[in-house]
Short mmCIF file of C-alpha atoms in Angstrom, two decimals:
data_model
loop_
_atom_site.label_atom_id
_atom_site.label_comp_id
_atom_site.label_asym_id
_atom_site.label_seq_id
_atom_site.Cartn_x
_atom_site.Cartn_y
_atom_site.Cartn_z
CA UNK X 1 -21.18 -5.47 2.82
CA UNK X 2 -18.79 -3.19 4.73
CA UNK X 3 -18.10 0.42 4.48
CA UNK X 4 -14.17 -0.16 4.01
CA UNK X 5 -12.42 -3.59 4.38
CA UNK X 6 -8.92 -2.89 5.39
CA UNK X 7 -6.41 -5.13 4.50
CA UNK X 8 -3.48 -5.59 7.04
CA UNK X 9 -3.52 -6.10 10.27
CA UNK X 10 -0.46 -4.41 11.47
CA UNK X 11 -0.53 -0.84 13.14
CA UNK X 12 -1.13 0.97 9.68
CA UNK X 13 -4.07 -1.06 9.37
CA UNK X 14 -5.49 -1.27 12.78
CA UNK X 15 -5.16 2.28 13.20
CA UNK X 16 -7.36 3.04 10.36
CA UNK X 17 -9.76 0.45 11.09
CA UNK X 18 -9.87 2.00 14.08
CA UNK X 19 -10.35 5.53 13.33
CA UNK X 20 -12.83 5.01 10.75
CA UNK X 21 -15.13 3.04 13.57
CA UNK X 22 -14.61 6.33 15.55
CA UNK X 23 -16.28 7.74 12.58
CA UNK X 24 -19.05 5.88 12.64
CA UNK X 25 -18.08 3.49 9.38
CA UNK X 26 -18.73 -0.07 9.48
CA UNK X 27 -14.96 -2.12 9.03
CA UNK X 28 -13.83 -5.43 8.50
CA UNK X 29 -9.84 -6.14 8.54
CA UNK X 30 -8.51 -8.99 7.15
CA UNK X 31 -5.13 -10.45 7.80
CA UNK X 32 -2.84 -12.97 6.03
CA UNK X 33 -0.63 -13.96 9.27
CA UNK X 34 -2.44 -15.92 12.31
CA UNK X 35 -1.55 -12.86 14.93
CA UNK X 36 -1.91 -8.65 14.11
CA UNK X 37 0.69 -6.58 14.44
CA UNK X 38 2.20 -6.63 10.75
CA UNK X 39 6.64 -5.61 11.36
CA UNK X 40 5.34 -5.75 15.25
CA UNK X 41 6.00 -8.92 17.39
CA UNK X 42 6.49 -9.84 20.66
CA UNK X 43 8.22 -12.74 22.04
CA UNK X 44 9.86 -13.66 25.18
CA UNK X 45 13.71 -14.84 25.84
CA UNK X 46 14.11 -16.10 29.79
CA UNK X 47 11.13 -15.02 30.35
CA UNK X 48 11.29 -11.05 29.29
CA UNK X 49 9.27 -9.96 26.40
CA UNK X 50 11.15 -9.08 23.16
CA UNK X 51 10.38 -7.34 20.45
CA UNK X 52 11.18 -9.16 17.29
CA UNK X 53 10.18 -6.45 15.26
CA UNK X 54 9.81 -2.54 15.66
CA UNK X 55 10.94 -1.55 19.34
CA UNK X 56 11.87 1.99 20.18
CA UNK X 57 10.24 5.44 20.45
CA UNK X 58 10.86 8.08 20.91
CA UNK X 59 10.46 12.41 21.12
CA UNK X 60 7.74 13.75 18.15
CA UNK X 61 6.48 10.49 17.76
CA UNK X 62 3.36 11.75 19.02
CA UNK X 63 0.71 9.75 17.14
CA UNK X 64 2.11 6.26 18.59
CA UNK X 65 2.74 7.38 22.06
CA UNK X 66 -0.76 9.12 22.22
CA UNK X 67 -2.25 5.81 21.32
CA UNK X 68 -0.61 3.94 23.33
CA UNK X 69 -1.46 5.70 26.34
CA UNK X 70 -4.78 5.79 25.61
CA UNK X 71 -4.64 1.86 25.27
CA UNK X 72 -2.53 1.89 28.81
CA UNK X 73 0.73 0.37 27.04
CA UNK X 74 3.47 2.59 29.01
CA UNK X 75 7.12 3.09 27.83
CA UNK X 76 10.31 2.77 29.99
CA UNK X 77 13.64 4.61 29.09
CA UNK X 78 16.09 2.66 27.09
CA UNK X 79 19.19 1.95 29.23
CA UNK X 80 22.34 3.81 28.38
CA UNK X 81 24.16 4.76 31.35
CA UNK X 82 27.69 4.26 31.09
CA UNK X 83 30.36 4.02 28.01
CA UNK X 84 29.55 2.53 24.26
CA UNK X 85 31.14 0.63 22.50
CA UNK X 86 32.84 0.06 18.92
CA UNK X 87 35.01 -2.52 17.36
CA UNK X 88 37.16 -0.94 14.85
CA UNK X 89 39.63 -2.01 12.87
CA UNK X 90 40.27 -5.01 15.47
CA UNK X 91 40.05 -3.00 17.96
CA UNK X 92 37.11 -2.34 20.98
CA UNK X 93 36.71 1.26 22.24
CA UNK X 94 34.86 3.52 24.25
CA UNK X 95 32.96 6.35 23.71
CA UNK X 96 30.06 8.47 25.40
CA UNK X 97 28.23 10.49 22.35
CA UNK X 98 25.82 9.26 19.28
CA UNK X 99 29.61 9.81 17.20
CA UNK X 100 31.93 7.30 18.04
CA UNK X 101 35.54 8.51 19.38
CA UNK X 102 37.75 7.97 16.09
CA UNK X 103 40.91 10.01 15.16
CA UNK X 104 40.12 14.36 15.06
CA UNK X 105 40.76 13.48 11.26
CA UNK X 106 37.99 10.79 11.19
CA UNK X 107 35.64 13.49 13.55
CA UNK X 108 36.11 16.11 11.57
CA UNK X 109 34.88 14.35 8.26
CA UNK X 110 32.16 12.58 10.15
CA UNK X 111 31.03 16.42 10.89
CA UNK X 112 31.59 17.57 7.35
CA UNK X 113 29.27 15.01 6.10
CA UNK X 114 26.55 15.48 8.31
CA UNK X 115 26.84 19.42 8.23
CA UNK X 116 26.52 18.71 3.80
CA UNK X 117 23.73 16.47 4.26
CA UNK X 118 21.54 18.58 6.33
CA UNK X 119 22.09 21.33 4.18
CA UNK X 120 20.85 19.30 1.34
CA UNK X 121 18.32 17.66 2.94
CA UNK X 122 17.03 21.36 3.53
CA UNK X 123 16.22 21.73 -0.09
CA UNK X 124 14.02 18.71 -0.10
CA UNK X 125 10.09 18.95 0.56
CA UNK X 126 9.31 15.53 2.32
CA UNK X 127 5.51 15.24 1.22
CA UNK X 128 6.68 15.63 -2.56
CA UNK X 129 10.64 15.35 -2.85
CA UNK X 130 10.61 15.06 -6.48
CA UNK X 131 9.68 18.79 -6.87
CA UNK X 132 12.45 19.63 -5.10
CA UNK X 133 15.11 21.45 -7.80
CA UNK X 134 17.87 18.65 -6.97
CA UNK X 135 15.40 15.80 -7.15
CA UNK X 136 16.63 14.51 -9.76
CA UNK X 137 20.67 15.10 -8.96
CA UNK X 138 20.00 13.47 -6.23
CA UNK X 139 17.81 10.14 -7.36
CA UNK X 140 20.65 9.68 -9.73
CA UNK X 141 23.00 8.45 -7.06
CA UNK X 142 22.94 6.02 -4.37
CA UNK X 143 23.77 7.26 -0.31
CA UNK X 144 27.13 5.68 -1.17
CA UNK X 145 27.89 7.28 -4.66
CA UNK X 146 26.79 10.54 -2.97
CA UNK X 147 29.33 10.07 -0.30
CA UNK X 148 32.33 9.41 -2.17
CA UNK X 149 31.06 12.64 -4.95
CA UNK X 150 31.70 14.25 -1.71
CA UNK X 151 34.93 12.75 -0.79
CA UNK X 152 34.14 11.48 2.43
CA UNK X 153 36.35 9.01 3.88
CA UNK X 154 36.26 5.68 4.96
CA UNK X 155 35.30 6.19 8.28
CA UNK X 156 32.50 7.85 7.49
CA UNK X 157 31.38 6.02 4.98
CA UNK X 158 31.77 2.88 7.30
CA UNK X 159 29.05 4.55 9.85
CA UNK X 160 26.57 5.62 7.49
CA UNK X 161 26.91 1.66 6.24
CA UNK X 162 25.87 0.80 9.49
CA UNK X 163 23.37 3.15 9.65
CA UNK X 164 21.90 2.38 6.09
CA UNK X 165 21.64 -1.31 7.63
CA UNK X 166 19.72 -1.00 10.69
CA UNK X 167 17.61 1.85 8.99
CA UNK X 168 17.12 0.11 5.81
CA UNK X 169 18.35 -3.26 5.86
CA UNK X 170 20.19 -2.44 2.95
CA UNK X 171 23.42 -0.92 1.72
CA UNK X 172 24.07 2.40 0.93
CA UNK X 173 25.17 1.76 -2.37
CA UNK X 174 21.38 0.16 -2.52
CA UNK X 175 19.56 3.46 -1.36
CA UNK X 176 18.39 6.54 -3.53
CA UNK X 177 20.54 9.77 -2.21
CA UNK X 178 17.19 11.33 -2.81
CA UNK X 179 15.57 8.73 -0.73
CA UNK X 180 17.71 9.19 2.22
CA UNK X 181 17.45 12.60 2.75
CA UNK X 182 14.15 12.96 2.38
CA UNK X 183 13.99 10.07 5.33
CA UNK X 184 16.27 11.31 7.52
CA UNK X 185 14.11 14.46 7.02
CA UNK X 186 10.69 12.92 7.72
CA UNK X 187 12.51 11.82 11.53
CA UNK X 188 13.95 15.23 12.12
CA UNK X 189 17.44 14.82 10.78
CA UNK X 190 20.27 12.68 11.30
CA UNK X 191 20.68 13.37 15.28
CA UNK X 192 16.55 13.04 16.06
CA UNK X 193 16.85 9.44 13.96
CA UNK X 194 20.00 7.91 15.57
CA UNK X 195 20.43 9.15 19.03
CA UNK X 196 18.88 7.51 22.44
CA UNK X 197 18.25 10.13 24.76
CA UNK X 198 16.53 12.68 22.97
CA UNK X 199 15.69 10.62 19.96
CA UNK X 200 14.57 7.55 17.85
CA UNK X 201 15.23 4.35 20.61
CA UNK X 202 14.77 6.69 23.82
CA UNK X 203 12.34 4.90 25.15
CA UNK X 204 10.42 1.45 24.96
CA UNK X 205 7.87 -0.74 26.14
CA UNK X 206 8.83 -3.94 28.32
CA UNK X 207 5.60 -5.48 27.67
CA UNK X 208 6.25 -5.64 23.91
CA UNK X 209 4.96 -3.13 20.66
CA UNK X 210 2.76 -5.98 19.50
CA UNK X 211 0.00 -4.93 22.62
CA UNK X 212 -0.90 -1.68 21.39
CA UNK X 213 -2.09 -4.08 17.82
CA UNK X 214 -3.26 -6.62 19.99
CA UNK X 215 -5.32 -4.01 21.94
CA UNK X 216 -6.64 -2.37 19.13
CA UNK X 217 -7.55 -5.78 17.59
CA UNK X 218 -9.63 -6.53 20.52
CA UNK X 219 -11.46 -3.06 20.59
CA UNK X 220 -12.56 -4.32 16.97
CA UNK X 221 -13.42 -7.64 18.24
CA UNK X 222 -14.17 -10.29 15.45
CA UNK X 223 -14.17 -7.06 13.08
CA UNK X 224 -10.92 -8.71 12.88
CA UNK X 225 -10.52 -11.67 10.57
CA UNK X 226 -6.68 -13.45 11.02
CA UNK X 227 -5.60 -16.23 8.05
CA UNK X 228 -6.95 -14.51 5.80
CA UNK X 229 -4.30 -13.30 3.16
CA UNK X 230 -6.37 -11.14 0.37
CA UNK X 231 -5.72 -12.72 -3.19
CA UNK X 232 -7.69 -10.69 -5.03
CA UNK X 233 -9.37 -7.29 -5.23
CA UNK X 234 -11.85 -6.38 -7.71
CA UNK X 235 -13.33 -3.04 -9.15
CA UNK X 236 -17.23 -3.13 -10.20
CA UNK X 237 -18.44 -0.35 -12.02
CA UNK X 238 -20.81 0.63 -9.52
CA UNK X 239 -18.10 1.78 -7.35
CA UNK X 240 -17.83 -1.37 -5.18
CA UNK X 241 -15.29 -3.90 -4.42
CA UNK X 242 -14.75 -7.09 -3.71
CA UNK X 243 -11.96 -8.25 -1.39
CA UNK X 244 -11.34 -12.16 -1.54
CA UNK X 245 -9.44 -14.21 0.46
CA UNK X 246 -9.62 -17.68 -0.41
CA UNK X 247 -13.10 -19.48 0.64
CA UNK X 248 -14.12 -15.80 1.94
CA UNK X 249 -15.32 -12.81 -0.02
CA UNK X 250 -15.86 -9.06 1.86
CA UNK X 251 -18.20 -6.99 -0.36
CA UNK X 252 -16.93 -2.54 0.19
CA UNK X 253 -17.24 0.38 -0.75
CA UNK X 254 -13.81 0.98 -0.08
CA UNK X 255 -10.88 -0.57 0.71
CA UNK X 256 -7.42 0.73 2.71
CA UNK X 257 -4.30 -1.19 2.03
CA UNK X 258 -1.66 -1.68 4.77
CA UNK X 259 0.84 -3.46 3.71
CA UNK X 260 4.11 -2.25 2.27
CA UNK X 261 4.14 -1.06 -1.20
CA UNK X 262 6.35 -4.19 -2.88
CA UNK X 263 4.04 -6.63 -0.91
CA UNK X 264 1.11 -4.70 -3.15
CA UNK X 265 2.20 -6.63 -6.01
CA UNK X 266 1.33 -10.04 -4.23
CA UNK X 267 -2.59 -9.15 -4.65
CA UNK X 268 -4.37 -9.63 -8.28
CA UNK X 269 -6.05 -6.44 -8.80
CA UNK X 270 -9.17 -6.45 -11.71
CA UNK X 271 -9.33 -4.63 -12.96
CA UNK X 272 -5.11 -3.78 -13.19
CA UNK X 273 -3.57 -1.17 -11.31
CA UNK X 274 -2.72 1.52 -13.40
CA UNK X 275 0.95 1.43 -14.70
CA UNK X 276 2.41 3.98 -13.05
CA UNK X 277 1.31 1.84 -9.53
CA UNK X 278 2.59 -1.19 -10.95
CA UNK X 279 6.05 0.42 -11.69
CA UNK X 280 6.12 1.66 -8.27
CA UNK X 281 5.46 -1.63 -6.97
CA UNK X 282 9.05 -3.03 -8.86
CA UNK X 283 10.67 -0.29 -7.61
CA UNK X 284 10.09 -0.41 -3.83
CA UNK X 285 11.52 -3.41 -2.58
CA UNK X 286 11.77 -4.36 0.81
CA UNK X 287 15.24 -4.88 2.97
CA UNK X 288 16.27 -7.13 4.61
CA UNK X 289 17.23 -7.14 8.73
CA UNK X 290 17.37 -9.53 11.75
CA UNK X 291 17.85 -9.49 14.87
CA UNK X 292 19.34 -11.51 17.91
CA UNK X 293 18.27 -11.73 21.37
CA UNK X 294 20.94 -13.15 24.20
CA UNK X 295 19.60 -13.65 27.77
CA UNK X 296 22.26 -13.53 30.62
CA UNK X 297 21.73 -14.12 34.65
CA UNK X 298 22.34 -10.56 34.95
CA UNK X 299 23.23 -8.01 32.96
CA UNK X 300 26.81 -8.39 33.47
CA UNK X 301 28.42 -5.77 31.00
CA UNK X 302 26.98 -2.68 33.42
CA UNK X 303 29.71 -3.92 35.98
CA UNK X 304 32.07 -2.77 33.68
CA UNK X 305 30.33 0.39 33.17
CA UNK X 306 29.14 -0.30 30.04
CA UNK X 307 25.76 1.05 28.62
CA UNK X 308 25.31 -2.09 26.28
CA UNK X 309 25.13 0.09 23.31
CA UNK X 310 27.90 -1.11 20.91
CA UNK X 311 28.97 -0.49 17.28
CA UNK X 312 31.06 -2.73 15.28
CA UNK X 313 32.39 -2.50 11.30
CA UNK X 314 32.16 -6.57 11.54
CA UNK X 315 29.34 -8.58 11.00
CA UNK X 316 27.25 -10.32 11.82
CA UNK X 317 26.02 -8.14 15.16
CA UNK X 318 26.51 -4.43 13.85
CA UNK X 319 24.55 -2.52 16.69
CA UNK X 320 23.49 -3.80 20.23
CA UNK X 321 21.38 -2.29 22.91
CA UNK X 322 20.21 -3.22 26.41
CA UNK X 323 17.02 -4.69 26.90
CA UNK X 324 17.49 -5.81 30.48
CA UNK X 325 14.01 -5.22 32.62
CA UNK X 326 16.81 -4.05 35.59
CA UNK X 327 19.85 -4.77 37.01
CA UNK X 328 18.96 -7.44 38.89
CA UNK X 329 18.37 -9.38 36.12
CA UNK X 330 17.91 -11.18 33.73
CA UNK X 331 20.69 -9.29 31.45
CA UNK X 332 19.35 -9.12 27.95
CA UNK X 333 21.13 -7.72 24.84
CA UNK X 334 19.55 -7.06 21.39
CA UNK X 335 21.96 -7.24 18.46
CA UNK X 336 20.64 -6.10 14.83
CA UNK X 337 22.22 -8.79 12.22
CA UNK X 338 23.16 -8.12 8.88
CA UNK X 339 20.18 -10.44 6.92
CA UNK X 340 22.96 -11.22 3.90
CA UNK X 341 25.19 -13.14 5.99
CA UNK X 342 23.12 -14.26 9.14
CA UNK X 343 19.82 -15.23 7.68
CA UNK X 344 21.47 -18.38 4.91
CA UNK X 345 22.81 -19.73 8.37
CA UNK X 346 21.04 -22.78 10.43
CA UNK X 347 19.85 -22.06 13.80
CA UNK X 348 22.55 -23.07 15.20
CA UNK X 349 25.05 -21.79 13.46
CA UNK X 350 23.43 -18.52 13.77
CA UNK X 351 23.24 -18.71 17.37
CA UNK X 352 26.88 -19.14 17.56
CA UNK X 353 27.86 -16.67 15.16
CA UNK X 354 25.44 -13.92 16.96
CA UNK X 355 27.37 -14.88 20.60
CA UNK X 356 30.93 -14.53 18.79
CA UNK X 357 29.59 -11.21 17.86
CA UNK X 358 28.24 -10.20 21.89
CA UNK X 359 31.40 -11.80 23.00
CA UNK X 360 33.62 -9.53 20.32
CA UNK X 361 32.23 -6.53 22.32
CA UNK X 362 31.40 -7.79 26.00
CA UNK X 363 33.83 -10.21 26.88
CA UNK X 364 33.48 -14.42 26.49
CA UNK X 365 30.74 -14.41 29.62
CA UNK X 366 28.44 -13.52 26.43
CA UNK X 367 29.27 -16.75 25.03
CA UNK X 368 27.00 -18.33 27.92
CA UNK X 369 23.53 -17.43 27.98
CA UNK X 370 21.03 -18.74 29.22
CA UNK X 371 18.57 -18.16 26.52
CA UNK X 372 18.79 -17.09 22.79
CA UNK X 373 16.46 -16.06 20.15
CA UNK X 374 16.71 -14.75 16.32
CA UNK X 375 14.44 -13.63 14.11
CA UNK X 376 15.00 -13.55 10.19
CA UNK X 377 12.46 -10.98 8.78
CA UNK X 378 13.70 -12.06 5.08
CA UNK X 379 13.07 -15.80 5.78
CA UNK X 380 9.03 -14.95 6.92
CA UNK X 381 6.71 -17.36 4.47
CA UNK X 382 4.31 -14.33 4.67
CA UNK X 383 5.32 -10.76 3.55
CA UNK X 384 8.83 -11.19 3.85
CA UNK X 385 11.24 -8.37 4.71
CA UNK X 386 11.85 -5.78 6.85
CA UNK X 387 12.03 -3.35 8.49
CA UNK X 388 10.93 -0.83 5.49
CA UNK X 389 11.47 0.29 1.89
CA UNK X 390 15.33 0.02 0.77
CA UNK X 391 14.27 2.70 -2.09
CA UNK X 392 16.97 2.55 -4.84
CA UNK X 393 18.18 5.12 -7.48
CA UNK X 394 15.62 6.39 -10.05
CA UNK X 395 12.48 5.47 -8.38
CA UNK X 396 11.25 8.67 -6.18
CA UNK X 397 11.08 10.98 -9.19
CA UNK X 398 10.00 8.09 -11.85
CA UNK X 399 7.54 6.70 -9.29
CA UNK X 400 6.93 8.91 -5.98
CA UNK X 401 4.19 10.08 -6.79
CA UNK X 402 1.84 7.35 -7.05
CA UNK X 403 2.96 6.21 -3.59
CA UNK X 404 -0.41 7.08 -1.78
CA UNK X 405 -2.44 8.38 -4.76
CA UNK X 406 -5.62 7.03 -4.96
CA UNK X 407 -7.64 4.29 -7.19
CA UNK X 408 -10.65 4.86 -7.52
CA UNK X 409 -11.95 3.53 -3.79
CA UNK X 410 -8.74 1.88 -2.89
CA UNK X 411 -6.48 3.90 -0.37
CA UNK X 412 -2.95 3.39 0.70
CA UNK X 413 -1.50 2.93 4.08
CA UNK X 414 1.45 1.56 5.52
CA UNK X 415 4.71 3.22 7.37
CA UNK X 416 6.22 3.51 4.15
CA UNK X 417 3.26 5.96 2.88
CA UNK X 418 3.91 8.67 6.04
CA UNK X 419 5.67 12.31 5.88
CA UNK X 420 6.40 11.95 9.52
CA UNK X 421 8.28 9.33 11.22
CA UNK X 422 8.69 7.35 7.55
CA UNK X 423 9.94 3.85 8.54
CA UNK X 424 8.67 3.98 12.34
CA UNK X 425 5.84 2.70 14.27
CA UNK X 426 4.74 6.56 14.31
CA UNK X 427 5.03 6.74 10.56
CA UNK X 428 2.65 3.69 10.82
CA UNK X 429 0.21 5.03 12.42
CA UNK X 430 -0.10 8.12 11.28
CA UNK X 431 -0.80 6.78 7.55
CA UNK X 432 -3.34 4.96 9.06
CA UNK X 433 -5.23 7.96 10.59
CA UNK X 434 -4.36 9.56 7.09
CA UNK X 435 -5.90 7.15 4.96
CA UNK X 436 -9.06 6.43 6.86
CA UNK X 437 -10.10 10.25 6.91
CA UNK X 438 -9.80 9.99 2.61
CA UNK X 439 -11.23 6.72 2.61
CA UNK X 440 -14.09 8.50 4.93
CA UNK X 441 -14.20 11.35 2.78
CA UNK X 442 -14.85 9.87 -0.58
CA UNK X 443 -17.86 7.63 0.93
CA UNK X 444 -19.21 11.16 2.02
CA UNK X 445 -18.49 12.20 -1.56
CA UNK X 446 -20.11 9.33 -2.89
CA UNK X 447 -23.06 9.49 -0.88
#
């Protein structure tokens, strides 16, 4: 018998775990995969750690950066001296700015946009967005129908495709209108989310995101159970649960789930969720993104005065960033991969599709590295998906509100559940911290 099993392993989970041992509750966390960490891992291409997963942070993201210095997991700055990148229209050019350079026509709309969805996104209370007057105006329509209601051109809508894609692995024409302003929102608006300096991927940590987990994991010691996905959950009538995994059982009095809200649906609740948590589980489907990593001698591109951060309206490498530890070496570039087209490939295949797309923007010396690596988020046998909730049309003000509410001991956690930093490794944590303080609270109630 525990206080609270938590299920989830990844920084949602792990951070609750470990605030309600700061609170004196007794915790067991249980964990489908073999490693913690959850939408955090940490590899290593020639050498330098990678980070399959979640990667950047950045300013405001204050509950992730104060845990990770406490844990002594320090960030460096994100490279991004020099010109970007974009391949338009068959054509690479530079620029300097989060907006591409495109035609004054193409800036001006670009500007137009933005200035209209701030000014929406104004109206919209992030903790409950489907009070907000326009809620449901704005559920109605997907990002893209939104766009084109307000005429904006192809350009634009181009860019806020590739933003929908790295920030929801999904379309736009796949994501609530509703749902992407109040998202934007949660990170501080549209310049906070996207830029480097000054926002989102200012900063990361060589060694890897998965160490904080890892570090928190060991804190909790064999508190920590790994293999152990949770099949079933069940409600007694005394107010306890039952948590079982397989050939293991973990008797609470309360339970915090961290996992994202479609992956919900893969446990066998008894009694049933109510309906209203079983709708929302149908209607908040994962995307889908992937990632390549390309490992040079050097990192070759800065000789050319190029930043390594790179646009492009063709697939399948959309957005690039350098990863390098220095300029000595070795150079390494990140591309994010659209999951439709990359993911169905073999390894190989992908591999060469993924340096056509380096090569597209650096030059053909990115056409020789000297070590690769992918990862295809959609194609994990455990929890597929990534990196958060592609919310589509209708299900915010049909569904919102049961996306943290309560039953009856059972709490919810996950990035997905946050106000601030929805999406992020922040947004992460600070659900955990969120849901172990009501999880703590109704044992005091209860006691």
């Amino acid at each position: 018998m525990a206080d609270v099993v938590v299920v989830g392993a990844g920084f949602a989970g792990l951070a609750a775990a470990r605030e309600l041992t700061r609170l004196g509750r007794d915790v067991v966390v249980v964990e489908g995969r073999d490693r913690v960490g959850g939408r955090s891992a940490t590899a290593t291409v020639a050498g330098v750690p990678v980070d399959l997963g979640a990667t950047f942070v950045g300013p405001t993201q204050d509950a992730v950066l104060a845990l990770a210095a406490e844990l002594g997991c320090p960030t460096v700055p994100t490279y991004n001296r020099g010109k970007n990148l974009i391949r338009w229209r068959g054509r690479v050019r530079a620029y300097r700015s989060t907006i591409p350079r495109l035609s004054m026509l193409e800036l001006v709309d670009v500007s137009r946009i933005q200035w209209r969805f701030d000014r929406v996104s104004k109206r919209v209370p992030v903790a409950q967005p489907w009070t907000s007057p326009i809620a449901a105006d704005l559920d109605a329509v997907s990002l893209d129908q939104w766009l084109r209601s307000v005429h904006a051109g192809a350009s634009t809508r181009d860019l806020m495709a590739i933003m929908a894609r790295v920030t929801w692995g999904a379309e736009p024409d796949a994501v609530s209108m509703l749902h992407a302003v109040r998202y934007v929102k949660a990170a501080g608006g549209l310049g906070r989310m996207l830029d480097v300096a000054g926002g989102a991927q200012q900063d990361r940590f060589p060694a890897g995101t998965q160490q904080i987990a890892q570090r928190m994991a060991d804190a909790l010691g064999d508190k920590v159970v790994l293999g152990a996905p949770v099949r079933r959950i069940q409600r007694r009538p005394d107010g306890t649960l039952t948590v079982h995994t397989g050939p293991h059982a973990f008797a609470a009095r309360a339970a915090v789930i961290a996992v994202p809200p479609q992956h919900r649906g893969d446990i066998d609740f008894d009694p049933p969720l109510p309906p209203q948590h079983l709708e929302l589980i149908r209607h908040w489907p994962q995307g889908k993104l992937s990632k390549a990593y390309a490992a040079y001698q050097r990192p070759f591109w800065r000789d050319a005065g190029c930043s390594g951060e790179a646009l492009s309206d063709e697939g399948p490498v959309f957005i690039t960033f350098d990863v390098s530890p220095g300029d000595a070496g070795p150079g390494v570039l990140l591309g994010f991969t659209d999951a439709r087209t990359f993911d169905p490939l073999p390894p190989e295949k992908r591999r060469e599709v993924a340096l056509a797309g380096f090569a597209a923007l650096f030059g053909e010396k990115a056409r020789e590295p000297t070590d690769y690596l992918d990862q295809c988020w959609s194609a994990e046998p455990f929890a597929p998906g990534g990196p958060t909730a592609a919310v589509p049309p209708g299900s915010w003000t049909a569904h919102g509100r049961w996306l943290r509410s309560p039953v009856d001991a059972i709490f919810w956690a996950g990035t997905e559940t946050a106000d601030e930093w929805t999406g992020f490794l922040d947004g992460a944590v600070r659900s955990g911290l969120r849901a172990a303080t009501e999880a703590h609270q109704e044992l005091i109630r209860r006691s």
